[in-house]
Tab-separated table of C-alpha atoms in Angstrom:
chain	number	residue	atom	x	y	z
A	672	MET	CA	-8.772	-4.401	23.508
A	673	HIS	CA	-5.761	-6.152	26.002
A	674	ARG	CA	-4.216	-9.180	24.341
A	675	ARG	CA	-5.512	-11.211	26.806
A	676	GLU	CA	-9.172	-10.168	26.116
A	677	LEU	CA	-8.583	-10.436	22.616
A	678	PHE	CA	-7.122	-14.209	23.244
A	679	ARG	CA	-10.203	-14.681	25.567
A	680	ARG	CA	-12.898	-13.879	22.528
A	681	THR	CA	-10.676	-16.042	20.008
A	682	LEU	CA	-11.169	-19.373	21.984
A	683	LEU	CA	-14.687	-18.178	22.795
A	684	GLY	CA	-15.287	-18.402	19.002
A	685	ALA	CA	-13.324	-21.053	18.532
A	686	ALA	CA	-15.163	-23.315	21.114
A	687	GLY	CA	-18.646	-21.887	19.814
A	688	VAL	CA	-17.562	-22.694	16.053
A	689	ALA	CA	-16.352	-26.188	17.327
A	690	ALA	CA	-19.696	-26.853	19.140
A	691	GLY	CA	-21.391	-26.392	16.428
A	692	GLY	CA	-22.886	-23.083	17.377
A	693	VAL	CA	-21.951	-21.180	14.434
A	694	SER	CA	-20.780	-22.402	11.283
A	695	PRO	CA	-17.163	-21.188	9.716
A	696	ALA	CA	-19.456	-20.450	6.074
A	697	ALA	CA	-22.241	-18.477	7.652
A	698	ALA	CA	-19.186	-16.248	9.804
A	699	ARG	CA	-17.804	-15.295	6.632
A	700	GLU	CA	-21.413	-14.348	4.505
A	701	PHE	CA	-21.611	-10.496	3.175
A	702	PRO	CA	-24.850	-9.630	1.739
A	703	SER	CA	-25.046	-10.098	-2.325
A	704	GLU	CA	-24.500	-6.403	-2.775
A	705	TYR	CA	-21.713	-5.575	-0.832
A	706	ASP	CA	-18.858	-3.964	-1.892
A	707	ALA	CA	-15.527	-3.796	0.203
A	708	SER	CA	-13.984	-1.260	-1.683
A	709	LYS	CA	-16.660	1.097	-1.145
A	710	GLU	CA	-15.502	0.827	2.555
A	711	LEU	CA	-12.136	2.924	1.306
A	712	ALA	CA	-13.975	5.751	-0.195
A	713	ARG	CA	-16.128	6.682	2.673
A	714	PRO	CA	-16.421	10.139	3.698
A	715	GLY	CA	-15.334	9.872	7.230
A	716	TRP	CA	-12.442	7.267	6.422
A	717	LYS	CA	-9.949	7.288	8.960
A	718	PRO	CA	-6.614	5.471	8.908
A	719	VAL	CA	-6.413	2.115	10.989
A	720	PHE	CA	-2.635	1.337	10.986
A	721	LEU	CA	-1.109	5.017	9.735
A	722	ASP	CA	-1.146	7.783	12.145
A	723	ASP	CA	-2.488	11.063	10.400
A	724	HIS	CA	1.221	12.629	9.567
A	725	GLN	CA	2.308	8.706	8.035
A	726	ASN	CA	-0.961	8.959	6.060
A	727	GLU	CA	-0.476	12.460	4.737
A	728	THR	CA	2.902	11.744	4.155
A	729	LEU	CA	2.071	8.648	1.974
A	730	ILE	CA	-0.857	10.951	0.177
A	731	VAL	CA	1.950	13.341	-0.859
A	732	LEU	CA	4.483	10.711	-1.881
A	733	SER	CA	1.945	8.526	-4.250
A	734	ASP	CA	0.755	11.609	-5.548
A	735	LEU	CA	4.326	12.454	-7.043
A	736	ILE	CA	5.200	8.665	-8.052
A	737	ILE	CA	1.774	8.037	-10.054
A	738	PRO	CA	0.319	12.068	-10.456
A	739	THR	CA	-3.285	13.062	-12.303
A	740	THR	CA	-2.460	13.341	-15.776
A	741	ASP	CA	-5.004	13.141	-18.234
A	742	THR	CA	-5.874	10.214	-16.313
A	743	PRO	CA	-6.553	9.578	-12.373
A	744	GLY	CA	-3.842	9.171	-10.221
A	745	ALA	CA	-2.642	7.466	-6.955
A	746	LYS	CA	-4.443	10.378	-4.904
A	747	GLU	CA	-7.882	9.586	-7.028
A	748	ALA	CA	-7.512	5.860	-6.540
A	749	LEU	CA	-7.252	6.032	-2.887
A	750	VAL	CA	-3.714	4.532	-2.749
A	751	ASN	CA	-3.089	5.656	0.760
A	752	ARG	CA	-6.051	3.574	1.678
A	753	PHE	CA	-5.613	0.718	0.327
A	754	ILE	CA	-1.887	0.448	2.246
A	755	ASP	CA	-3.158	1.544	5.592
A	756	ARG	CA	-5.557	-1.629	5.426
A	757	LEU	CA	-3.246	-4.062	3.675
A	758	LEU	CA	-0.318	-2.882	6.370
A	759	ALA	CA	-2.788	-3.590	9.431
A	760	ALA	CA	-3.044	-7.451	8.265
A	761	GLU	CA	0.666	-7.469	7.574
A	762	THR	CA	3.443	-9.102	9.610
A	763	PRO	CA	5.141	-7.091	12.306
A	764	GLU	CA	8.415	-7.064	9.833
A	765	ASN	CA	6.669	-6.173	6.972
A	766	GLN	CA	4.874	-3.380	8.689
A	767	ARG	CA	8.495	-1.961	10.619
A	768	ALA	CA	10.156	-2.165	6.983
A	769	PHE	CA	7.107	0.281	5.605
A	770	LEU	CA	7.542	2.647	8.511
A	771	ASP	CA	11.174	2.563	8.248
A	772	SER	CA	11.202	3.419	5.011
A	773	LEU	CA	8.319	6.425	5.268
A	774	ALA	CA	10.983	7.387	8.353
A	775	TYR	CA	13.957	7.380	6.116
A	776	LEU	CA	12.255	9.968	3.864
A	777	ASP	CA	11.278	12.396	6.718
A	778	GLY	CA	14.752	12.039	8.173
A	779	GLU	CA	16.234	13.028	4.647
A	780	SER	CA	14.211	15.575	4.638
A	781	MET	CA	14.790	17.047	7.568
A	782	THR	CA	18.403	16.851	7.124
A	783	ARG	CA	18.241	18.507	3.781
A	784	TYR	CA	15.350	21.198	4.185
A	785	ARG	CA	14.967	21.208	7.968
A	786	MET	CA	11.386	20.189	6.943
A	787	ALA	CA	9.242	17.293	7.081
A	788	PHE	CA	8.511	15.754	3.587
A	789	ARG	CA	5.171	16.547	3.220
A	790	HIS	CA	5.555	20.175	4.178
A	791	LEU	CA	8.216	20.660	1.543
A	792	PRO	CA	7.513	22.822	-1.485
A	793	ALA	CA	6.960	20.040	-4.760
A	794	ASP	CA	10.211	21.169	-6.272
A	795	SER	CA	12.166	20.359	-3.101
A	796	GLN	CA	9.716	16.947	-2.951
A	797	ILE	CA	11.224	16.142	-6.331
A	798	GLU	CA	14.535	17.082	-6.243
A	799	LEU	CA	14.624	14.916	-3.102
A	800	LEU	CA	13.082	11.919	-4.622
A	801	GLY	CA	15.504	12.326	-7.408
A	802	TYR	CA	18.168	11.733	-5.058
A	803	ILE	CA	17.263	8.479	-3.529
A	804	GLY	CA	15.379	7.171	-6.442
A	805	TYR	CA	18.819	6.158	-7.969
A	806	PRO	CA	21.112	3.274	-6.754
A	807	HIS	CA	24.416	5.296	-6.466
A	808	SER	CA	26.789	4.687	-4.369
A	809	LEU	CA	28.804	6.326	-2.054
A	810	GLY	CA	32.571	4.815	-2.164
A	811	THR	CA	35.457	6.112	0.102
A	812	TRP	CA	38.598	6.970	-1.356
A	813	GLY	CA	41.133	4.289	-1.541
A	814	SER	CA	38.339	1.343	-1.004
A	815	GLU	CA	37.855	-1.415	-3.512
A	816	SER	CA	34.043	-1.340	-2.929
A	817	ALA	CA	31.724	1.384	-2.757
A	818	GLY	CA	29.076	1.621	-0.482
A	819	GLY	CA	25.683	1.102	-0.784
A	820	PHE	CA	22.903	3.666	-0.736
A	821	ALA	CA	19.844	2.925	1.753
A	822	GLY	CA	17.861	5.968	0.484
A	823	HIS	CA	17.565	3.752	-2.823
A	824	THR	CA	16.272	0.583	-0.776
A	825	HIS	CA	13.780	2.719	1.236
A	826	PHE	CA	12.538	4.731	-1.974
A	827	ARG	CA	12.038	1.146	-3.999
A	828	ARG	CA	9.839	-0.345	-0.922
A	829	LEU	CA	7.533	2.586	-0.603
A	830	LYS	CA	7.637	2.779	-4.617
A	831	ASP	CA	6.625	-1.015	-4.928
A	832	TYR	CA	3.731	-0.564	-2.482
A	833	ILE	CA	2.232	2.431	-3.914
A	834	SER	CA	2.437	0.937	-7.409
A	835	ARG	CA	0.805	-2.309	-6.868
A	836	ALA	CA	-1.689	-0.480	-4.683
A	837	PHE	CA	-2.492	1.704	-8.021
A	838	TYR	CA	-2.631	-0.880	-10.187
A	839	SER	CA	-4.710	-3.286	-8.605
A	840	SER	CA	-6.899	-0.759	-7.894
A	841	GLU	CA	-10.398	0.090	-10.194
A	842	THR	CA	-8.185	3.026	-11.602
A	843	GLY	CA	-5.523	1.278	-12.479
A	844	MET	CA	-6.547	-1.673	-14.194
A	845	ARG	CA	-8.422	0.297	-16.663
A	846	GLU	CA	-5.173	2.281	-17.064
A	847	LEU	CA	-3.783	-1.252	-18.052
A	848	GLY	CA	-6.817	-1.791	-20.432
A	849	TRP	CA	-9.483	-3.503	-18.280
A	850	ASP	CA	-12.857	-2.586	-19.238
A	851	GLY	CA	-15.109	-3.737	-16.638
A	852	PRO	CA	-16.545	-7.160	-15.520
A	853	SER	CA	-16.750	-9.845	-18.063
A	854	HIS	CA	-19.297	-9.771	-20.571
A	855	GLY	CA	-21.617	-12.452	-21.225
A	856	GLN	CA	-21.103	-16.075	-19.838
A	857	PHE	CA	-18.105	-18.170	-20.190
A	858	GLU	CA	-19.157	-21.500	-21.534
A	859	GLY	CA	-15.629	-23.031	-21.333
A	860	CYS	CA	-13.834	-25.480	-23.697
A	861	GLU	CA	-16.515	-27.410	-26.052
A	862	HIS	CA	-13.491	-29.912	-27.116
A	863	PRO	CA	-14.142	-33.496	-25.798
A	864	GLU	CA	-11.971	-34.733	-23.007
A	865	GLU	CA	-9.951	-36.708	-24.568
A	866	GLY	CA	-8.962	-34.263	-27.227
A	867	HIS	CA	-7.004	-32.587	-24.433
A	868	LYS	CA	-3.273	-33.066	-23.909
């Protein structure tokens, strides 16, 4: 869809709402049994923002940062799918920053190993993450201030997205001790209104 067509449809939709054709509440109504999280678990799921290579790189990276142990990891929590959906709604600046960080990871991998990160053997992937995962400074001889290391900034950005996506998923929340929806009805405070301070 071209930008002009998108703009035209937006204006027509807004005009219809303003004219009373469709109420804003009705436009956002979902069936009571609808569960948006199931959309990410569909068997035929395809990324909407990332390309296939970026998506596969993200899967490998997230699995290294939050691996499957005796509990599910990032791969089982579908972290890559959540991040893809999130990035599709992000600002262009945040989208570009995330893609720059993924590209940096592949660039470092190509420089050091002559292979894209997702194709490296696991020990080389871990070695590379060990290198960029720390904020070491690369100073020059005779200078008073050490240079900043861009790799750590990129690693932190990717790790932040992955960890937030994991711990906001049902799998991650269960790791933090959440045991499902609340049990019973919440009755609220029983103190008289004037008793509160």
